[in-house]
């Protein structure tokens, strides 16, 4: 199906494969041939996500593409292109975040629910990924942006949520 390889499905599928990998690689079900096959599929997804012709610029799907590419680079630093993927993801994320979040920390989708989602499942997660990998030469400082987003969210919520 055509949607199987769209920008968002590809990013989300690869991210779920990383979670699968963590449990599966330690199980008796993971044979050496299957390890090579699954790792090859994850690397193929990373190559697809890194392709400029496939990339979704100035959109939350692009943020997911970058977050997944960054995650693959973090999980598999031994892959030949992992440093290039890391650098590319961080470079693109700088542009993406500026495009979808205002300088005052407001998501430009103008939805409190989406703002919460962007803060907690994307940018906070990204911040934690950088914190867990202080050795990376490419970084984003998200501390002040996350604080501004949290403050805006607090003003947006009512006592009944």
XYZ file of C-alpha atoms in Angstrom:
161
model
C 0.000 0.000 0.000
C 1.232 3.484 -0.809
C 0.798 4.730 2.745
C 3.153 2.047 4.080
C 6.106 4.150 2.950
C 4.797 7.642 3.544
C 6.852 10.086 5.601
C 5.135 9.505 8.929
C 4.531 5.744 8.715
C 8.183 5.136 7.856
C 9.413 7.191 10.805
C 7.005 5.661 13.297
C 7.565 2.093 12.106
C 11.336 2.425 12.433
C 10.955 3.899 15.914
C 8.814 0.936 16.977
C 11.394 -1.433 15.518
C 13.933 0.060 17.908
C 11.706 -0.844 20.859
C 11.192 -4.302 19.378
C 14.949 -4.728 18.876
C 15.681 -4.077 22.554
C 13.586 -7.030 23.747
C 14.047 -9.315 20.762
C 17.847 -9.186 20.540
C 18.064 -10.669 24.058
C 15.578 -13.434 23.355
C 16.289 -16.959 22.073
C 14.182 -16.076 19.021
C 16.890 -13.820 17.573
C 19.141 -15.861 15.316
C 22.281 -14.388 13.726
C 20.662 -14.390 10.268
C 17.549 -12.662 11.590
C 19.683 -10.103 13.434
C 21.396 -9.189 10.184
C 18.054 -9.017 8.391
C 16.321 -6.811 10.973
C 19.337 -4.545 11.383
C 19.478 -4.232 7.591
C 15.827 -3.206 7.550
C 16.423 -0.596 10.262
C 19.403 0.786 8.308
C 17.263 0.866 5.142
C 14.671 2.926 7.017
C 17.408 5.310 8.176
C 18.625 5.750 4.595
C 15.055 6.489 3.505
C 14.577 8.993 6.332
C 17.855 10.713 5.438
C 16.909 11.072 1.761
C 16.235 14.786 1.057
C 13.651 13.867 -1.606
C 11.666 11.940 1.035
C 11.944 14.530 3.798
C 8.969 16.585 5.008
C 10.213 20.094 5.735
C 8.486 22.516 8.121
C 6.103 19.901 9.462
C 5.680 17.724 12.526
C 6.198 14.636 10.340
C 9.677 15.942 9.588
C 10.329 16.193 13.320
C 9.352 12.543 13.667
C 11.616 11.649 10.744
C 14.515 13.448 12.424
C 13.812 12.026 15.877
C 13.779 8.516 14.440
C 16.938 9.084 12.413
C 18.643 10.432 15.529
C 17.434 7.418 17.523
C 18.783 4.947 14.977
C 22.149 6.728 15.041
C 22.121 6.558 18.860
C 21.182 2.887 19.040
C 23.566 1.752 16.335
C 26.661 3.998 16.358
C 28.596 1.172 14.686
C 26.609 1.591 11.460
C 28.680 3.224 8.746
C 26.403 6.253 8.287
C 25.371 6.797 11.906
C 27.452 9.946 12.453
C 26.184 11.448 9.195
C 22.599 10.619 10.217
C 23.149 12.190 13.619
C 24.543 15.405 12.116
C 21.772 15.554 9.502
C 19.008 14.977 12.041
C 20.286 17.689 14.395
C 20.743 20.162 11.535
C 17.241 19.523 10.223
C 15.718 19.597 13.710
C 16.987 23.140 14.262
C 15.034 24.257 11.198
C 11.980 22.134 12.006
C 11.607 23.320 15.576
C 11.869 26.959 14.489
C 9.150 26.277 11.904
C 6.628 24.569 14.194
C 7.207 26.281 17.566
C 7.211 30.041 18.052
C 10.134 31.737 19.849
C 7.801 32.133 22.857
C 7.258 28.370 23.023
C 3.852 28.024 21.383
C 3.261 25.291 18.830
C 1.933 26.760 15.631
C -0.759 24.085 15.218
C -2.723 26.189 17.753
C -4.126 23.251 19.676
C -3.563 22.731 23.393
C -3.660 18.945 22.949
C -1.156 19.076 20.123
C 1.050 21.446 22.121
C 1.089 18.932 24.992
C 1.879 16.112 22.549
C 4.738 18.048 20.917
C 6.177 18.951 24.315
C 5.977 15.528 25.940
C 6.336 12.962 23.179
C 8.696 14.769 20.861
C 10.744 17.622 22.306
C 11.058 16.366 25.892
C 12.052 12.981 24.483
C 14.595 14.656 22.241
C 16.008 16.580 25.200
C 16.360 13.309 27.129
C 18.106 11.684 24.179
C 20.692 14.484 24.142
C 21.097 14.256 27.924
C 21.729 10.509 27.664
C 24.406 11.030 25.001
C 26.687 13.861 26.175
C 29.467 12.605 23.879
C 27.585 13.638 20.718
C 29.361 16.440 18.879
C 26.046 17.727 17.472
C 23.536 19.050 19.970
C 20.439 21.137 20.456
C 19.851 23.183 23.577
C 16.147 22.793 24.275
C 16.078 23.798 27.963
C 14.619 27.300 27.558
C 12.220 26.253 24.802
C 10.858 23.391 26.923
C 10.390 25.774 29.864
C 8.510 28.261 27.659
C 6.350 25.479 26.244
C 5.534 24.203 29.750
C 4.614 27.711 30.891
C 2.329 28.212 27.895
C 0.706 24.848 28.553
C 0.055 25.793 32.175
C -1.745 28.937 31.036
C -3.747 26.917 28.528
C -5.085 24.300 30.926
C -8.216 24.780 32.910
C -8.949 23.018 36.220
C -10.934 20.362 34.332
C -8.093 19.818 31.817
